[in-house]
mmCIF file of C-alpha atoms in Angstrom:
data_model
loop_
_atom_site.group_PDB
_atom_site.id
_atom_site.type_symbol
_atom_site.label_atom_id
_atom_site.label_comp_id
_atom_site.label_asym_id
_atom_site.label_seq_id
_atom_site.Cartn_x
_atom_site.Cartn_y
_atom_site.Cartn_z
ATOM 1 C CA GLN I 208 -3.457 0.323 -13.429
ATOM 2 C CA LYS I 209 -3.600 -3.377 -12.543
ATOM 3 C CA GLU I 210 -1.911 -5.794 -14.927
ATOM 4 C CA VAL I 211 -5.114 -7.745 -15.490
ATOM 5 C CA GLU I 212 -8.627 -6.368 -15.124
ATOM 6 C CA GLN I 213 -11.612 -8.668 -14.815
ATOM 7 C CA ASP I 214 -15.077 -7.574 -13.754
ATOM 8 C CA PRO I 215 -15.914 -9.889 -10.818
ATOM 9 C CA GLY I 216 -19.650 -9.937 -11.596
ATOM 10 C CA PRO I 217 -21.596 -11.994 -10.483
ATOM 11 C CA LEU I 218 -23.270 -12.978 -13.722
ATOM 12 C CA SER I 219 -26.577 -14.881 -13.702
ATOM 13 C CA VAL I 220 -27.909 -16.443 -16.892
ATOM 14 C CA PRO I 221 -30.711 -18.897 -17.734
ATOM 15 C CA GLU I 222 -29.765 -22.402 -18.785
ATOM 16 C CA GLY I 223 -28.983 -22.580 -22.501
ATOM 17 C CA ALA I 224 -27.819 -18.963 -22.777
ATOM 18 C CA ILE I 225 -24.429 -17.870 -24.038
ATOM 19 C CA VAL I 226 -22.058 -16.687 -21.324
ATOM 20 C CA SER I 227 -19.546 -14.029 -22.298
ATOM 21 C CA LEU I 228 -16.588 -13.214 -20.029
ATOM 22 C CA ASN I 229 -13.631 -10.964 -20.693
ATOM 23 C CA CYS I 230 -10.381 -9.594 -19.330
ATOM 24 C CA THR I 231 -8.229 -6.678 -20.330
ATOM 25 C CA TYR I 232 -4.536 -6.372 -19.664
ATOM 26 C CA SER I 233 -1.889 -3.677 -19.738
ATOM 27 C CA ASN I 234 1.345 -5.634 -20.291
ATOM 28 C CA SER I 235 1.901 -5.976 -24.033
ATOM 29 C CA ALA I 236 4.560 -8.644 -23.340
ATOM 30 C CA PHE I 237 1.930 -11.199 -22.326
ATOM 31 C CA GLN I 238 1.877 -13.995 -24.883
ATOM 32 C CA TYR I 239 0.163 -16.901 -23.166
ATOM 33 C CA PHE I 240 -3.446 -16.716 -22.043
ATOM 34 C CA MET I 241 -5.460 -19.106 -19.930
ATOM 35 C CA TRP I 242 -8.899 -19.503 -18.464
ATOM 36 C CA TYR I 243 -9.291 -21.400 -15.215
ATOM 37 C CA ARG I 244 -12.575 -22.623 -13.752
ATOM 38 C CA GLN I 245 -12.994 -22.765 -9.982
ATOM 39 C CA TYR I 246 -15.933 -24.450 -8.315
ATOM 40 C CA SER I 247 -16.921 -23.300 -4.849
ATOM 41 C CA ARG I 248 -14.396 -24.337 -2.192
ATOM 42 C CA LYS I 249 -12.208 -26.102 -4.754
ATOM 43 C CA GLY I 250 -8.897 -25.320 -6.452
ATOM 44 C CA PRO I 251 -8.820 -23.783 -9.941
ATOM 45 C CA GLU I 252 -8.548 -26.097 -12.947
ATOM 46 C CA LEU I 253 -7.308 -25.182 -16.407
ATOM 47 C CA LEU I 254 -10.120 -24.796 -18.926
ATOM 48 C CA MET I 255 -8.528 -23.179 -21.997
ATOM 49 C CA TYR I 256 -5.001 -22.225 -23.066
ATOM 50 C CA THR I 257 -4.055 -20.040 -26.039
ATOM 51 C CA TYR I 258 -0.872 -18.337 -27.194
ATOM 52 C CA SER I 259 -1.911 -16.427 -30.269
ATOM 53 C CA SER I 260 -4.524 -13.962 -31.367
ATOM 54 C CA GLY I 261 -7.713 -15.463 -32.713
ATOM 55 C CA ASN I 262 -10.188 -18.060 -31.543
ATOM 56 C CA LYS I 263 -9.761 -21.476 -29.996
ATOM 57 C CA GLU I 264 -12.700 -23.776 -29.585
ATOM 58 C CA ASP I 265 -13.152 -26.766 -27.278
ATOM 59 C CA GLY I 266 -16.641 -28.191 -27.178
ATOM 60 C CA ARG I 267 -18.996 -25.535 -25.826
ATOM 61 C CA PHE I 268 -16.107 -23.246 -24.887
ATOM 62 C CA THR I 269 -14.413 -20.657 -27.111
ATOM 63 C CA ALA I 270 -11.430 -18.575 -26.077
ATOM 64 C CA GLN I 271 -10.693 -15.416 -28.017
ATOM 65 C CA VAL I 272 -7.558 -13.302 -27.890
ATOM 66 C CA ASP I 273 -7.120 -9.835 -29.388
ATOM 67 C CA LYS I 274 -3.543 -8.771 -28.685
ATOM 68 C CA SER I 275 -3.912 -5.465 -30.496
ATOM 69 C CA SER I 276 -6.650 -4.438 -28.066
ATOM 70 C CA LYS I 277 -5.126 -6.325 -25.089
ATOM 71 C CA TYR I 278 -8.414 -8.107 -24.593
ATOM 72 C CA ILE I 279 -9.335 -11.751 -24.096
ATOM 73 C CA SER I 280 -12.743 -13.402 -23.916
ATOM 74 C CA LEU I 281 -14.315 -16.707 -22.979
ATOM 75 C CA PHE I 282 -17.659 -17.777 -24.426
ATOM 76 C CA ILE I 283 -19.735 -20.651 -23.091
ATOM 77 C CA ARG I 284 -22.452 -21.856 -25.450
ATOM 78 C CA ASP I 285 -25.558 -23.721 -24.319
ATOM 79 C CA SER I 286 -24.700 -23.028 -20.687
ATOM 80 C CA GLN I 287 -25.547 -25.694 -18.110
ATOM 81 C CA PRO I 288 -26.077 -25.481 -14.330
ATOM 82 C CA SER I 289 -22.802 -27.433 -14.028
ATOM 83 C CA ASP I 290 -21.035 -24.398 -15.554
ATOM 84 C CA SER I 291 -21.839 -22.413 -12.410
ATOM 85 C CA ALA I 292 -18.401 -21.503 -11.098
ATOM 86 C CA THR I 293 -15.886 -18.698 -10.910
ATOM 87 C CA TYR I 294 -13.844 -18.189 -14.072
ATOM 88 C CA LEU I 295 -10.382 -16.682 -13.768
ATOM 89 C CA CYS I 296 -8.304 -15.377 -16.620
ATOM 90 C CA ALA I 297 -4.521 -15.688 -16.357
ATOM 91 C CA MET I 298 -1.640 -14.677 -18.558
ATOM 92 C CA THR I 299 2.138 -14.692 -18.679
ATOM 93 C CA VAL I 300 5.267 -14.136 -20.707
ATOM 94 C CA TYR I 301 7.227 -16.999 -22.264
ATOM 95 C CA GLY I 302 9.573 -18.633 -19.744
ATOM 96 C CA ASN I 303 8.040 -16.769 -16.836
ATOM 97 C CA ASN I 304 6.960 -18.647 -13.718
ATOM 98 C CA ARG I 305 4.421 -16.091 -12.582
ATOM 99 C CA LEU I 306 0.882 -16.098 -13.858
ATOM 100 C CA ALA I 307 -0.961 -12.802 -13.602
ATOM 101 C CA PHE I 308 -4.541 -13.616 -12.621
ATOM 102 C CA GLY I 309 -7.700 -11.597 -12.947
ATOM 103 C CA LYS I 310 -9.965 -11.338 -9.899
ATOM 104 C CA GLY I 311 -12.341 -13.969 -11.246
ATOM 105 C CA ASN I 312 -15.901 -13.751 -12.568
ATOM 106 C CA GLN I 313 -18.643 -15.661 -10.735
ATOM 107 C CA VAL I 314 -21.167 -17.242 -13.104
ATOM 108 C CA VAL I 315 -24.508 -18.715 -12.028
ATOM 109 C CA VAL I 316 -26.535 -20.706 -14.582
ATOM 110 C CA ILE I 317 -30.166 -20.907 -13.505
ATOM 111 C CA PRO I 318 -32.049 -24.106 -14.493
ATOM 112 C CA ASN Q 117 -3.188 -40.787 -8.493
ATOM 113 C CA ALA Q 118 -4.039 -38.135 -5.900
ATOM 114 C CA GLY Q 119 -2.596 -35.159 -7.841
ATOM 115 C CA VAL Q 120 -1.905 -32.238 -5.492
ATOM 116 C CA THR Q 121 -2.887 -32.579 -1.849
ATOM 117 C CA GLN Q 122 -2.737 -29.974 0.913
ATOM 118 C CA THR Q 123 -2.608 -30.374 4.680
ATOM 119 C CA PRO Q 124 -4.437 -29.123 6.705
ATOM 120 C CA LYS Q 125 -7.738 -28.149 5.074
ATOM 121 C CA PHE Q 126 -8.663 -25.621 7.771
ATOM 122 C CA ARG Q 127 -6.753 -23.877 10.525
ATOM 123 C CA VAL Q 128 -7.388 -21.104 13.028
ATOM 124 C CA LEU Q 129 -4.373 -19.348 14.525
ATOM 125 C CA LYS Q 130 -3.891 -16.588 17.032
ATOM 126 C CA THR Q 131 -1.758 -13.590 16.131
ATOM 127 C CA GLY Q 132 1.903 -14.421 16.609
ATOM 128 C CA GLN Q 133 1.542 -18.187 16.327
ATOM 129 C CA SER Q 134 3.454 -20.134 13.708
ATOM 130 C CA MET Q 135 2.410 -22.949 11.421
ATOM 131 C CA THR Q 136 3.458 -24.905 8.358
ATOM 132 C CA LEU Q 137 1.270 -25.799 5.410
ATOM 133 C CA LEU Q 138 2.217 -28.954 3.538
ATOM 134 C CA CYS Q 139 1.764 -29.508 -0.185
ATOM 135 C CA ALA Q 140 2.419 -32.863 -1.814
ATOM 136 C CA GLN Q 141 2.217 -33.895 -5.470
ATOM 137 C CA ASP Q 142 2.532 -37.334 -7.025
ATOM 138 C CA MET Q 143 2.985 -36.265 -10.662
ATOM 139 C CA ASN Q 144 6.789 -35.967 -10.521
ATOM 140 C CA HIS Q 145 6.513 -32.247 -11.327
ATOM 141 C CA GLU Q 146 9.545 -29.990 -11.129
ATOM 142 C CA TYR Q 147 7.685 -26.733 -10.515
ATOM 143 C CA MET Q 148 5.626 -26.004 -7.429
ATOM 144 C CA TYR Q 149 3.847 -22.824 -6.330
ATOM 145 C CA TRP Q 150 2.116 -21.312 -3.338
ATOM 146 C CA TYR Q 151 -0.713 -18.815 -3.919
ATOM 147 C CA ARG Q 152 -3.097 -16.950 -1.685
ATOM 148 C CA GLN Q 153 -6.617 -16.047 -2.765
ATOM 149 C CA ASP Q 154 -8.440 -13.136 -1.166
ATOM 150 C CA PRO Q 155 -11.840 -11.655 -2.039
ATOM 151 C CA GLY Q 156 -11.449 -8.930 -4.632
ATOM 152 C CA MET Q 157 -7.729 -9.660 -5.096
ATOM 153 C CA GLY Q 158 -7.626 -12.810 -7.171
ATOM 154 C CA LEU Q 159 -4.790 -15.327 -6.911
ATOM 155 C CA ARG Q 160 -1.386 -13.958 -5.945
ATOM 156 C CA LEU Q 161 1.866 -15.889 -6.049
ATOM 157 C CA ILE Q 162 3.703 -16.081 -2.726
ATOM 158 C CA HIS Q 163 6.732 -18.273 -3.494
ATOM 159 C CA TYR Q 164 7.604 -20.900 -6.032
ATOM 160 C CA SER Q 165 10.189 -23.590 -6.717
ATOM 161 C CA VAL Q 166 11.676 -24.763 -9.998
ATOM 162 C CA GLY Q 167 13.103 -27.966 -8.574
ATOM 163 C CA GLU Q 168 14.163 -29.814 -5.451
ATOM 164 C CA GLY Q 169 16.244 -27.582 -3.195
ATOM 165 C CA THR Q 170 15.264 -24.327 -4.957
ATOM 166 C CA THR Q 171 12.896 -21.560 -3.933
ATOM 167 C CA ALA Q 172 12.119 -18.097 -5.275
ATOM 168 C CA LYS Q 173 9.989 -15.141 -4.257
ATOM 169 C CA GLY Q 174 6.737 -14.383 -5.961
ATOM 170 C CA GLU Q 175 4.493 -11.367 -5.855
ATOM 171 C CA VAL Q 176 3.703 -11.267 -2.102
ATOM 172 C CA PRO Q 177 6.478 -13.130 -0.195
ATOM 173 C CA ASP Q 178 6.687 -11.042 2.982
ATOM 174 C CA GLY Q 179 5.818 -12.926 6.173
ATOM 175 C CA TYR Q 180 6.212 -16.359 4.556
ATOM 176 C CA ASN Q 181 9.041 -18.846 4.130
ATOM 177 C CA VAL Q 182 9.188 -21.992 2.021
ATOM 178 C CA SER Q 183 11.266 -25.125 1.656
ATOM 179 C CA ARG Q 184 11.523 -27.811 -1.034
ATOM 180 C CA LEU Q 185 13.633 -30.528 0.540
ATOM 181 C CA LYS Q 186 11.966 -33.278 -1.479
ATOM 182 C CA LYS Q 187 10.762 -33.011 -5.052
ATOM 183 C CA GLN Q 188 7.227 -34.052 -4.166
ATOM 184 C CA ASN Q 189 6.768 -31.685 -1.201
ATOM 185 C CA PHE Q 190 6.612 -27.905 -0.884
ATOM 186 C CA LEU Q 191 6.181 -26.394 2.573
ATOM 187 C CA LEU Q 192 4.869 -22.917 3.344
ATOM 188 C CA GLY Q 193 5.691 -21.495 6.763
ATOM 189 C CA LEU Q 194 4.236 -18.596 8.689
ATOM 190 C CA GLU Q 195 6.651 -17.663 11.490
ATOM 191 C CA SER Q 196 4.470 -15.102 13.256
ATOM 192 C CA ALA Q 197 0.940 -15.074 11.898
ATOM 193 C CA ALA Q 198 -0.897 -11.778 11.396
ATOM 194 C CA PRO Q 199 -4.614 -11.139 10.718
ATOM 195 C CA SER Q 200 -3.617 -9.911 7.226
ATOM 196 C CA GLN Q 201 -2.587 -13.489 6.459
ATOM 197 C CA THR Q 202 -6.156 -14.708 6.793
ATOM 198 C CA SER Q 203 -6.756 -16.194 3.371
ATOM 199 C CA VAL Q 204 -7.248 -19.335 1.333
ATOM 200 C CA TYR Q 205 -3.898 -20.828 0.351
ATOM 201 C CA PHE Q 206 -3.496 -22.912 -2.780
ATOM 202 C CA CYS Q 207 -0.574 -25.023 -3.825
ATOM 203 C CA ALA Q 208 0.003 -25.872 -7.486
ATOM 204 C CA SER Q 209 2.480 -27.860 -9.514
ATOM 205 C CA SER Q 210 3.512 -28.128 -13.152
ATOM 206 C CA GLY Q 211 5.960 -30.139 -15.172
ATOM 207 C CA LEU Q 212 7.346 -27.143 -17.020
ATOM 208 C CA ALA Q 213 7.363 -23.367 -16.566
ATOM 209 C CA ALA Q 214 4.036 -21.624 -15.996
ATOM 210 C CA SER Q 215 3.942 -20.267 -19.540
ATOM 211 C CA THR Q 216 4.200 -23.645 -21.231
ATOM 212 C CA ASP Q 217 2.466 -26.141 -18.989
ATOM 213 C CA THR Q 218 -0.734 -26.623 -17.032
ATOM 214 C CA GLN Q 219 -0.664 -25.780 -13.359
ATOM 215 C CA TYR Q 220 -2.533 -28.325 -11.248
ATOM 216 C CA PHE Q 221 -3.998 -26.907 -8.080
ATOM 217 C CA GLY Q 222 -4.670 -28.493 -4.721
ATOM 218 C CA PRO Q 223 -7.993 -28.131 -2.852
ATOM 219 C CA GLY Q 224 -6.780 -25.248 -0.691
ATOM 220 C CA THR Q 225 -6.215 -24.494 3.003
ATOM 221 C CA ARG Q 226 -8.503 -22.013 4.711
ATOM 222 C CA LEU Q 227 -6.521 -20.104 7.319
ATOM 223 C CA THR Q 228 -7.996 -17.666 9.804
ATOM 224 C CA VAL Q 229 -5.713 -15.566 12.005
ATOM 225 C CA LEU Q 230 -7.445 -13.986 14.992
#
């Protein structure tokens, strides 16, 4: 079983729809959870960072962590064509220098 | 403020050739990382450094060497390239450990080994 599972998609949605992405993980020691956004032929950039169970909101983006189920989610409200990108989940243990990444989920928002 | 830059952007090698990828950051970060990204595999850590003069192995270090002679630079070397090393290579840096600080990524180097 891989440490982090993420369905690579792709996922196509119409503009204005809610995008829902998720990752599951097997290592119960993971405490820190991130979502990175990667545009085509660019490097990843940090989108959201959480370290506890529950929800964290930043504008149109909401990150959700359920440690009991080993499940994290990213929601994008009112999706825009500029949200078209690959979204990677990542997670790690405190003090660790290695991030465990999911495979990435390609999202296409159709105008 | 350029952030993290990588040289070169593209490279084609023949099997057995060697090359060095250069990563430079201007954010005075202690931590630097080299990743490779392959279709269906996600990002995998090759080597990392927690400060000038230090290096450590990551998840997939075989076939690669690194050096951090200056704080702002992190070099990734391939001594004898193999087709399995065809990939997109990303460098990243952070001020603190990966768990407590943002990693800033470079634009990537696309390497093809024939």
